[in-house]
PDB file of C-alpha atoms in Angstrom:
ATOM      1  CA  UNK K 258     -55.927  70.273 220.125  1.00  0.00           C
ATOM      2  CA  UNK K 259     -53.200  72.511 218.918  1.00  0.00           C
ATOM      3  CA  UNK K 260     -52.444  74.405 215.739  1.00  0.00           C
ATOM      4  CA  UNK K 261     -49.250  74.777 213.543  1.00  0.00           C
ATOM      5  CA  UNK K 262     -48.586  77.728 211.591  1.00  0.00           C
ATOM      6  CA  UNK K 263     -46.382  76.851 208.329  1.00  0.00           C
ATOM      7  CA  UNK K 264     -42.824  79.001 208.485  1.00  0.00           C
ATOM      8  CA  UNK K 265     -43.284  82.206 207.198  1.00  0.00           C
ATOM      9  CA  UNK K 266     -41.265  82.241 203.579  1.00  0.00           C
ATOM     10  CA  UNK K 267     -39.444  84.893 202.459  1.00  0.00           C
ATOM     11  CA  UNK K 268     -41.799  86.757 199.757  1.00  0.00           C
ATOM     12  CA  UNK K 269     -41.282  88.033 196.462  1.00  0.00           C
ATOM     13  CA  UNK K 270     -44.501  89.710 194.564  1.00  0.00           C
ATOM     14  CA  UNK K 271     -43.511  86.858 191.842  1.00  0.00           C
ATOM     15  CA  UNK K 272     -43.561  84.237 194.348  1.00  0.00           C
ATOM     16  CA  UNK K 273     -46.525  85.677 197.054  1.00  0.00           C
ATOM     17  CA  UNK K 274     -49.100  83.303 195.588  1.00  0.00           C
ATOM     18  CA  UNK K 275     -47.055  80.835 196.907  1.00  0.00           C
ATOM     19  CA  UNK K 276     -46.807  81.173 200.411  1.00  0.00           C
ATOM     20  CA  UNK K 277     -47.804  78.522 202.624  1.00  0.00           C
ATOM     21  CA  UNK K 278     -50.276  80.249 205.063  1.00  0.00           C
ATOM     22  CA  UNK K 279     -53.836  80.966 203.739  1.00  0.00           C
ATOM     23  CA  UNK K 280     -55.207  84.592 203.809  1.00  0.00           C
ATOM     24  CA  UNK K 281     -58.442  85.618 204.443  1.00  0.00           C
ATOM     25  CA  UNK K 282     -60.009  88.758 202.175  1.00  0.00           C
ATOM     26  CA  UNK K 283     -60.939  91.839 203.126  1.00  0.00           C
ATOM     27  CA  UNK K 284     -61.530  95.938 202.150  1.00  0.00           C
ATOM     28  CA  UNK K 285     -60.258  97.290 205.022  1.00  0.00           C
ATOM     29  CA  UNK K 286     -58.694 100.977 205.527  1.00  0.00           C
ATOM     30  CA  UNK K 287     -56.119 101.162 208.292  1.00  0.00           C
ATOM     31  CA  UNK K 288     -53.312 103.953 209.527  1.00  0.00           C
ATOM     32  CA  UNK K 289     -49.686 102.843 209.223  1.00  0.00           C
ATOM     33  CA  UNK K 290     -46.653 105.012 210.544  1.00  0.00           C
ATOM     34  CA  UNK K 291     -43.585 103.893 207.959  1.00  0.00           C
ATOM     35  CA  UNK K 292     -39.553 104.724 209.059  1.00  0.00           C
ATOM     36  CA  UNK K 293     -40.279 108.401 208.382  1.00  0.00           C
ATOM     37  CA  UNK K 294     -42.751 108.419 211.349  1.00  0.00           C
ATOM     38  CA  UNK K 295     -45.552 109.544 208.969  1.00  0.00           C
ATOM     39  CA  UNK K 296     -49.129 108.234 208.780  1.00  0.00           C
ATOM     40  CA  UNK K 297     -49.748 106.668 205.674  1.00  0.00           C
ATOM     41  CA  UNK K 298     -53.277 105.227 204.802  1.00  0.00           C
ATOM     42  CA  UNK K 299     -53.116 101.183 203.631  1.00  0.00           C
ATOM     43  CA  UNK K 300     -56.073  99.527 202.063  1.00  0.00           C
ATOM     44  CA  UNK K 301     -55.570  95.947 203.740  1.00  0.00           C
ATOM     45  CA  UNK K 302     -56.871  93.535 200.982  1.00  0.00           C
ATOM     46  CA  UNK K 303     -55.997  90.265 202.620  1.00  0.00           C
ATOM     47  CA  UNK K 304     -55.072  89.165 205.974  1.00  0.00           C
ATOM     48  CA  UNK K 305     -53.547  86.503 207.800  1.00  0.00           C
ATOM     49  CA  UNK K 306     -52.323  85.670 211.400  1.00  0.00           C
ATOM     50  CA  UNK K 307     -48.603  86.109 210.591  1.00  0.00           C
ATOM     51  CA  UNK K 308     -48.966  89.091 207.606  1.00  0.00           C
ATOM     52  CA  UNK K 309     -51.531  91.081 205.076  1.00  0.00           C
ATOM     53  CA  UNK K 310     -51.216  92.500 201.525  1.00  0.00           C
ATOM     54  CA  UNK K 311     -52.141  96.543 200.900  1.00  0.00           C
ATOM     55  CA  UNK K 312     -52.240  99.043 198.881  1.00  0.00           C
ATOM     56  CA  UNK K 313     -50.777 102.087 199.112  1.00  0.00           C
ATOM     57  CA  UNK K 314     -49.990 105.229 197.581  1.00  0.00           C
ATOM     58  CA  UNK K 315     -46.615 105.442 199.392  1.00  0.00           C
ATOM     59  CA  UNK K 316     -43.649 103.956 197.840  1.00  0.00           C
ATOM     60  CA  UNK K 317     -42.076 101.459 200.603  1.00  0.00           C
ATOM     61  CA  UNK K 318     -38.895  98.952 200.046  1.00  0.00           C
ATOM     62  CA  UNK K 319     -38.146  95.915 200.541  1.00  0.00           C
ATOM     63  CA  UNK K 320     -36.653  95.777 204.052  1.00  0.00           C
ATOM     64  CA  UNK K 321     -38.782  98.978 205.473  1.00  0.00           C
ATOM     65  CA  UNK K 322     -40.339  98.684 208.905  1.00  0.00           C
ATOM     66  CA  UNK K 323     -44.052  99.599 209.389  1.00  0.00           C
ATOM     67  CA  UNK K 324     -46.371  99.920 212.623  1.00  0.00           C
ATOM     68  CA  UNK K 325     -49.708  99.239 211.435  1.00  0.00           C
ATOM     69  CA  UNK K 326     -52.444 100.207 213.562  1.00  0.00           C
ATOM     70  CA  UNK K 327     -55.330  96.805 213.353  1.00  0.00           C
ATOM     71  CA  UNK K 328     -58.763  96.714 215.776  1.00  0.00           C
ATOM     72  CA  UNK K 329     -58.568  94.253 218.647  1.00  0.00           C
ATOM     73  CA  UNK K 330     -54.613  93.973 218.162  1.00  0.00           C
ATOM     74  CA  UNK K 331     -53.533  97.348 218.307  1.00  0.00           C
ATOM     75  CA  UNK K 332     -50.166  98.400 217.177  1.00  0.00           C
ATOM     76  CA  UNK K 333     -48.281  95.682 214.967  1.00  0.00           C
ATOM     77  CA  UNK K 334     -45.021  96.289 214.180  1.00  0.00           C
ATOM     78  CA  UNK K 335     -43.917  94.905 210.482  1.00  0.00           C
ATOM     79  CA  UNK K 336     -41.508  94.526 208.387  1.00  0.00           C
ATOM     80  CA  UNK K 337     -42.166  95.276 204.376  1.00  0.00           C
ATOM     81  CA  UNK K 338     -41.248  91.623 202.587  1.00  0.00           C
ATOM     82  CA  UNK K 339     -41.936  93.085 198.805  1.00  0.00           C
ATOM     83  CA  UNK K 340     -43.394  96.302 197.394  1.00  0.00           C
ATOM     84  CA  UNK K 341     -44.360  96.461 193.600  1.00  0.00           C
ATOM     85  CA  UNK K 342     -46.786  98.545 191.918  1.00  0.00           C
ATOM     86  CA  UNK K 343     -48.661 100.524 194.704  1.00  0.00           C
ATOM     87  CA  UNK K 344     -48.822  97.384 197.046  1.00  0.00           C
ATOM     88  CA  UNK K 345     -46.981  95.754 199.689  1.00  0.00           C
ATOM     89  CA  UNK K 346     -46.383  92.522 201.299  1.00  0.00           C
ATOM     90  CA  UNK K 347     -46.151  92.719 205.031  1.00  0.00           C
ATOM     91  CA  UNK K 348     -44.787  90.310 207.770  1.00  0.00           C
ATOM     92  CA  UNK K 349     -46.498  90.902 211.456  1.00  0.00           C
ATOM     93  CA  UNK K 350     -43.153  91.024 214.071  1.00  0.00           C
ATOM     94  CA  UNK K 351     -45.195  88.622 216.001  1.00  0.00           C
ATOM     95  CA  UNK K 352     -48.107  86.267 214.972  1.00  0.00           C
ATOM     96  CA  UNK K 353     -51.514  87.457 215.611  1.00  0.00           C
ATOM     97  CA  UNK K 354     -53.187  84.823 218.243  1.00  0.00           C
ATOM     98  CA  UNK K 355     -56.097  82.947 217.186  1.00  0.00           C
ATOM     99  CA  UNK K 356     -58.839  84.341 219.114  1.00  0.00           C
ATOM    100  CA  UNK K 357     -57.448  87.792 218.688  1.00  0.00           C
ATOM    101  CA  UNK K 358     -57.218  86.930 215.003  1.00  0.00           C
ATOM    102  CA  UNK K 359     -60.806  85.995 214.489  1.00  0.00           C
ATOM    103  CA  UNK K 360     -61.662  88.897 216.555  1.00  0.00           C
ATOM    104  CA  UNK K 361     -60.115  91.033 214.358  1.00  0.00           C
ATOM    105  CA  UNK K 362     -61.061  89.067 211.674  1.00  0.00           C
ATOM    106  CA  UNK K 363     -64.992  89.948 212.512  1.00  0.00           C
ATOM    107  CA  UNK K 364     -64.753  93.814 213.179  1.00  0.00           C
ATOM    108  CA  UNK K 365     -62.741  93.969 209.283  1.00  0.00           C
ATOM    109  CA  UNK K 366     -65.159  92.174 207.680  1.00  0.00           C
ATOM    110  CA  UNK K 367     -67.987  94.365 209.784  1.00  0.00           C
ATOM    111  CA  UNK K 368     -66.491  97.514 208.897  1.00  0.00           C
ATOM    112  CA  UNK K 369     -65.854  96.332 205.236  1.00  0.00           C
TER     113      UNK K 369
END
């Protein structure tokens, strides 16, 4: 058995209900360090293998790289696909594996 991840889609906030993978929702607080180095706190609101949506009191752009700190995964470096209105879209560098995912999955939905 194998499993196929639609292409990740470049994001606008218009156009994010629109993506092709499906996200899974959760209240989850997690440290991010942004391109000025500097922890920021994100309030992860839904998840998926290849990205998540915050919020956050920092103003990113479009284009800005993030490493966000997740349980199970560790460090995933991002990049910032749309930022309006205190929240951000985020694209994951890498996928997140599935058994890692659901892993990860568990312990934000625990903690939540």
């Amino acid at each position: 058995m194998s499993f196929q991840f639609s292409s990740i889609v470049r994001a606008t906030a218009a156009d994010s209900d629109r993506r092709n993978t499906d996200r899974d929702e959760v209240h989850f607080r997690a440290r991010a360090f942004g391109p000025d180095a500097q922890p920021r706190t994100l309030l992860i609101v839904n998840i998926s293998p290849h990205g998540l949506m915050a919020r956050c009191e920092h103003e990113f752009a479009e284009g800005d790289r993030l490493r966000v700190m997740l349980p199970v995964v560790g460090v995933a470096p991002a990049e910032i696909r749309w930022a309006l209105g205190g929240r951000i879209g985020v694209s994951f560098d890498s996928a997140v594996d599935l058994a890692s995912y659901y892993e990860l999955l568990a312990q934000m939905l625990k903690a939540g």
